[in-house]
Amino acid sequence: AFDAGYLGGAKFVHLTGITPALSEDCRAFVLQAAREARASGARVSFDVNYRSKLWGPEEAREFVEEILPDVYLLLAGDEEARALWGSDDESLVRDLARKGPKEVVLKTGSAGSLALVDGEVLEHPAFTVAEVDPVGAGDAFAAGYLAGHLWNLSADDRLRVANAMGALSVATLGDYEGLPDRDELRAFLEGERSLGR
């Protein structure tokens, strides 16, 4: 069972679609965590993180749509959006937002990202990097977007930070080795830092 006491005044609780794919108990746990986090005043962030080896698209889609009323921020990649909903465009983002989330962010890889925030569609281009290893890019993107929230950045700047984090992640071998600290991120965004370490 989920113990809301662990939240300790958290501003966000980040959940992903991997955990509910593992078992019925995990699904129930994630739903309970989302409901209790929202009830406690925390904003729930949910990254679809669809894994076809863990469950089918219909089952995953049903779960995502069940959790949406408790989700503040929904993140999805374009490939998983096509797998679950058959679409990866602005109409899908708007449709998902009508089901509960205040923000829906679509990661579009080398094209950048698309978001619906406060009814406004925003797009931000990707940073051009030489891809070394794509592992961890989605998690880095999510971390950047959430950090942008915690830093009180505008939605456009949150997308920019998220895209930068994704770019830095894929430009280095390993799932987290390329992640910058805040000063390194700022330098990259200002064009002062070359990729790679």
Tab-separated table of C-alpha atoms in Angstrom:
chain	number	residue	atom	x	y	z
A	1	ALA	CA	0.000	0.000	0.000
A	2	PHE	CA	1.084	3.551	-0.690
A	3	ASP	CA	1.883	5.644	2.403
A	4	ALA	CA	1.181	9.316	1.658
A	5	GLY	CA	3.277	10.198	4.699
A	6	TYR	CA	6.353	9.633	2.555
A	7	LEU	CA	5.442	12.606	0.381
A	8	GLY	CA	6.608	15.085	2.996
A	9	GLY	CA	5.254	18.131	1.190
A	10	ALA	CA	6.569	17.111	-2.232
A	11	LYS	CA	5.595	19.455	-5.056
A	12	PHE	CA	5.629	16.656	-7.645
A	13	VAL	CA	5.322	12.890	-7.579
A	14	HIS	CA	6.722	11.345	-10.759
A	15	LEU	CA	5.350	7.985	-11.891
A	16	THR	CA	5.966	5.969	-15.045
A	17	GLY	CA	4.145	3.370	-17.099
A	18	ILE	CA	6.773	0.719	-16.450
A	19	THR	CA	5.678	-0.013	-12.879
A	20	PRO	CA	1.984	-0.700	-13.628
A	21	ALA	CA	3.032	-2.984	-16.488
A	22	LEU	CA	4.686	-5.366	-14.023
A	23	SER	CA	1.609	-6.759	-12.230
A	24	GLU	CA	-1.953	-6.091	-11.089
A	25	ASP	CA	-0.618	-5.175	-7.636
A	26	CYS	CA	1.744	-2.650	-9.207
A	27	ARG	CA	-1.132	-1.153	-11.212
A	28	ALA	CA	-3.214	-0.754	-8.077
A	29	PHE	CA	-0.244	0.772	-6.255
A	30	VAL	CA	0.434	3.360	-8.981
A	31	LEU	CA	-3.248	4.353	-9.142
A	32	GLN	CA	-3.372	4.701	-5.355
A	33	ALA	CA	-0.121	6.685	-5.331
A	34	ALA	CA	-1.476	9.088	-7.953
A	35	ARG	CA	-4.777	9.580	-6.122
A	36	GLU	CA	-3.172	10.094	-2.724
A	37	ALA	CA	-0.446	12.355	-4.075
A	38	ARG	CA	-3.028	14.536	-5.782
A	39	ALA	CA	-5.188	14.578	-2.640
A	40	SER	CA	-2.149	15.689	-0.610
A	41	GLY	CA	-1.635	18.678	-2.892
A	42	ALA	CA	1.294	17.294	-4.878
A	43	ARG	CA	1.188	17.472	-8.651
A	44	VAL	CA	1.382	14.084	-10.332
A	45	SER	CA	3.691	13.691	-13.291
A	46	PHE	CA	3.198	10.545	-15.376
A	47	ASP	CA	5.522	9.396	-18.150
A	48	VAL	CA	3.793	6.802	-20.356
A	49	ASN	CA	7.101	4.941	-20.864
A	50	TYR	CA	5.348	2.189	-22.845
A	51	ARG	CA	7.226	-1.109	-23.103
A	52	SER	CA	5.650	-3.568	-25.542
A	53	LYS	CA	7.530	-6.469	-23.928
A	54	LEU	CA	5.669	-5.821	-20.668
A	55	TRP	CA	2.106	-5.311	-21.933
A	56	GLY	CA	0.064	-4.695	-25.040
A	57	PRO	CA	-0.996	-1.293	-26.357
A	58	GLU	CA	-4.671	-1.700	-25.455
A	59	GLU	CA	-3.903	-2.632	-21.845
A	60	ALA	CA	-1.386	0.209	-21.524
A	61	ARG	CA	-3.780	2.741	-23.096
A	62	GLU	CA	-6.583	1.702	-20.723
A	63	PHE	CA	-4.303	2.172	-17.725
A	64	VAL	CA	-3.059	5.570	-18.883
A	65	GLU	CA	-6.601	6.776	-19.441
A	66	GLU	CA	-7.596	5.495	-15.994
A	67	ILE	CA	-4.833	7.467	-14.273
A	68	LEU	CA	-5.290	10.682	-16.309
A	69	PRO	CA	-7.844	12.351	-13.981
A	70	ASP	CA	-5.177	12.389	-11.241
A	71	VAL	CA	-2.328	13.507	-13.502
A	72	TYR	CA	-1.175	17.131	-13.709
A	73	LEU	CA	1.623	16.536	-16.232
A	74	LEU	CA	1.513	13.786	-18.857
A	75	LEU	CA	4.658	12.977	-20.827
A	76	ALA	CA	4.703	10.672	-23.837
A	77	GLY	CA	7.056	9.914	-26.683
A	78	ASP	CA	5.848	10.152	-30.260
A	79	GLU	CA	6.434	6.435	-30.951
A	80	GLU	CA	4.488	5.298	-27.889
A	81	ALA	CA	1.715	7.787	-28.681
A	82	ARG	CA	1.350	6.208	-32.117
A	83	ALA	CA	1.423	2.710	-30.570
A	84	LEU	CA	-1.252	3.499	-27.965
A	85	TRP	CA	-3.477	6.051	-29.713
A	86	GLY	CA	-2.523	5.831	-33.377
A	87	SER	CA	-1.532	9.490	-33.449
A	88	ASP	CA	1.243	11.819	-32.324
A	89	ASP	CA	-0.080	15.238	-33.234
A	90	GLU	CA	-1.700	18.305	-31.714
A	91	SER	CA	-5.188	16.765	-31.807
A	92	LEU	CA	-4.000	13.867	-29.617
A	93	VAL	CA	-2.375	16.266	-27.149
A	94	ARG	CA	-5.621	18.244	-26.891
A	95	ASP	CA	-7.697	15.062	-26.521
A	96	LEU	CA	-5.478	13.771	-23.700
A	97	ALA	CA	-5.628	17.135	-21.917
A	98	ARG	CA	-9.439	16.980	-21.931
A	99	LYS	CA	-9.154	13.795	-19.845
A	100	GLY	CA	-7.490	15.529	-16.913
A	101	PRO	CA	-3.887	16.691	-17.278
A	102	LYS	CA	-3.190	20.416	-17.143
A	103	GLU	CA	-0.049	19.878	-19.212
A	104	VAL	CA	0.588	17.302	-21.934
A	105	VAL	CA	4.088	17.058	-23.363
A	106	LEU	CA	4.971	15.014	-26.416
A	107	LYS	CA	8.641	14.122	-26.902
A	108	THR	CA	9.313	14.075	-30.630
A	109	GLY	CA	12.970	13.006	-30.667
A	110	SER	CA	15.114	14.815	-33.203
A	111	ALA	CA	12.169	17.132	-33.965
A	112	GLY	CA	12.118	18.436	-30.367
A	113	SER	CA	8.937	18.584	-28.326
A	114	LEU	CA	5.325	19.716	-28.379
A	115	ALA	CA	3.295	20.726	-25.340
A	116	LEU	CA	-0.175	21.878	-24.458
A	117	VAL	CA	-0.030	24.190	-21.444
A	118	ASP	CA	-2.951	26.373	-20.345
A	119	GLY	CA	-4.698	25.653	-23.639
A	120	GLU	CA	-1.743	26.903	-25.691
A	121	VAL	CA	0.266	24.635	-27.964
A	122	LEU	CA	4.006	25.184	-27.784
A	123	GLU	CA	6.736	23.605	-29.864
A	124	HIS	CA	10.435	23.675	-29.227
A	125	PRO	CA	13.085	22.380	-31.623
A	126	ALA	CA	15.621	19.786	-30.577
A	127	PHE	CA	19.273	20.603	-30.069
A	128	THR	CA	21.472	19.138	-32.789
A	129	VAL	CA	23.891	16.607	-31.315
A	130	ALA	CA	25.728	13.511	-32.443
A	131	GLU	CA	23.811	10.653	-30.856
A	132	VAL	CA	26.058	8.208	-29.014
A	133	ASP	CA	23.527	6.335	-26.874
A	134	PRO	CA	19.753	6.950	-26.725
A	135	VAL	CA	19.293	5.143	-23.388
A	136	GLY	CA	17.930	7.495	-20.748
A	137	ALA	CA	16.925	10.322	-23.099
A	138	GLY	CA	13.255	10.217	-22.107
A	139	ASP	CA	14.054	10.196	-18.401
A	140	ALA	CA	16.517	13.065	-18.859
A	141	PHE	CA	13.851	15.009	-20.766
A	142	ALA	CA	11.323	14.420	-17.955
A	143	ALA	CA	13.871	15.462	-15.324
A	144	GLY	CA	14.579	18.658	-17.236
A	145	TYR	CA	10.908	19.513	-17.620
A	146	LEU	CA	10.205	18.865	-13.936
A	147	ALA	CA	13.291	20.847	-12.886
A	148	GLY	CA	11.972	23.707	-14.995
A	149	HIS	CA	8.753	23.590	-12.998
A	150	LEU	CA	10.642	23.644	-9.712
A	151	TRP	CA	12.700	26.598	-10.987
A	152	ASN	CA	9.466	28.427	-11.921
A	153	LEU	CA	10.399	28.638	-15.602
A	154	SER	CA	7.899	29.463	-18.326
A	155	ALA	CA	6.454	26.555	-20.302
A	156	ASP	CA	8.629	27.434	-23.301
A	157	ASP	CA	11.751	27.494	-21.127
A	158	ARG	CA	10.748	24.182	-19.527
A	159	LEU	CA	10.630	22.639	-23.014
A	160	ARG	CA	14.005	24.165	-23.844
A	161	VAL	CA	15.584	22.753	-20.669
A	162	ALA	CA	13.968	19.356	-21.255
A	163	ASN	CA	15.232	19.233	-24.841
A	164	ALA	CA	18.721	20.204	-23.655
A	165	MET	CA	18.705	17.450	-21.042
A	166	GLY	CA	17.606	14.898	-23.629
A	167	ALA	CA	20.338	16.073	-26.012
A	168	LEU	CA	23.036	15.923	-23.353
A	169	SER	CA	21.866	12.441	-22.396
A	170	VAL	CA	22.134	10.980	-25.910
A	171	ALA	CA	25.485	12.642	-26.610
A	172	THR	CA	27.235	10.480	-24.008
A	173	LEU	CA	27.463	6.728	-23.484
A	174	GLY	CA	25.293	5.559	-20.567
A	175	ASP	CA	21.871	6.412	-19.257
A	176	TYR	CA	22.855	9.224	-16.882
A	177	GLU	CA	26.550	9.921	-17.417
A	178	GLY	CA	25.865	12.912	-19.687
A	179	LEU	CA	23.501	14.665	-17.314
A	180	PRO	CA	24.741	18.108	-16.312
A	181	ASP	CA	24.558	19.957	-13.045
A	182	ARG	CA	22.724	23.280	-13.130
A	183	ASP	CA	25.808	25.335	-14.049
A	184	GLU	CA	26.722	22.944	-16.877
A	185	LEU	CA	23.145	23.074	-18.134
A	186	ARG	CA	23.167	26.869	-18.087
A	187	ALA	CA	26.483	26.909	-19.985
A	188	PHE	CA	25.108	24.493	-22.591
A	189	LEU	CA	21.974	26.581	-23.041
A	190	GLU	CA	24.138	29.676	-23.469
A	191	GLY	CA	26.250	27.846	-26.067
A	192	GLU	CA	29.430	27.808	-23.990
A	193	ARG	CA	29.752	24.081	-23.465
A	194	SER	CA	30.597	21.558	-26.104
A	195	LEU	CA	29.016	18.144	-25.890
A	196	GLY	CA	30.845	15.185	-24.469
A	197	ARG	CA	32.969	14.967	-21.377
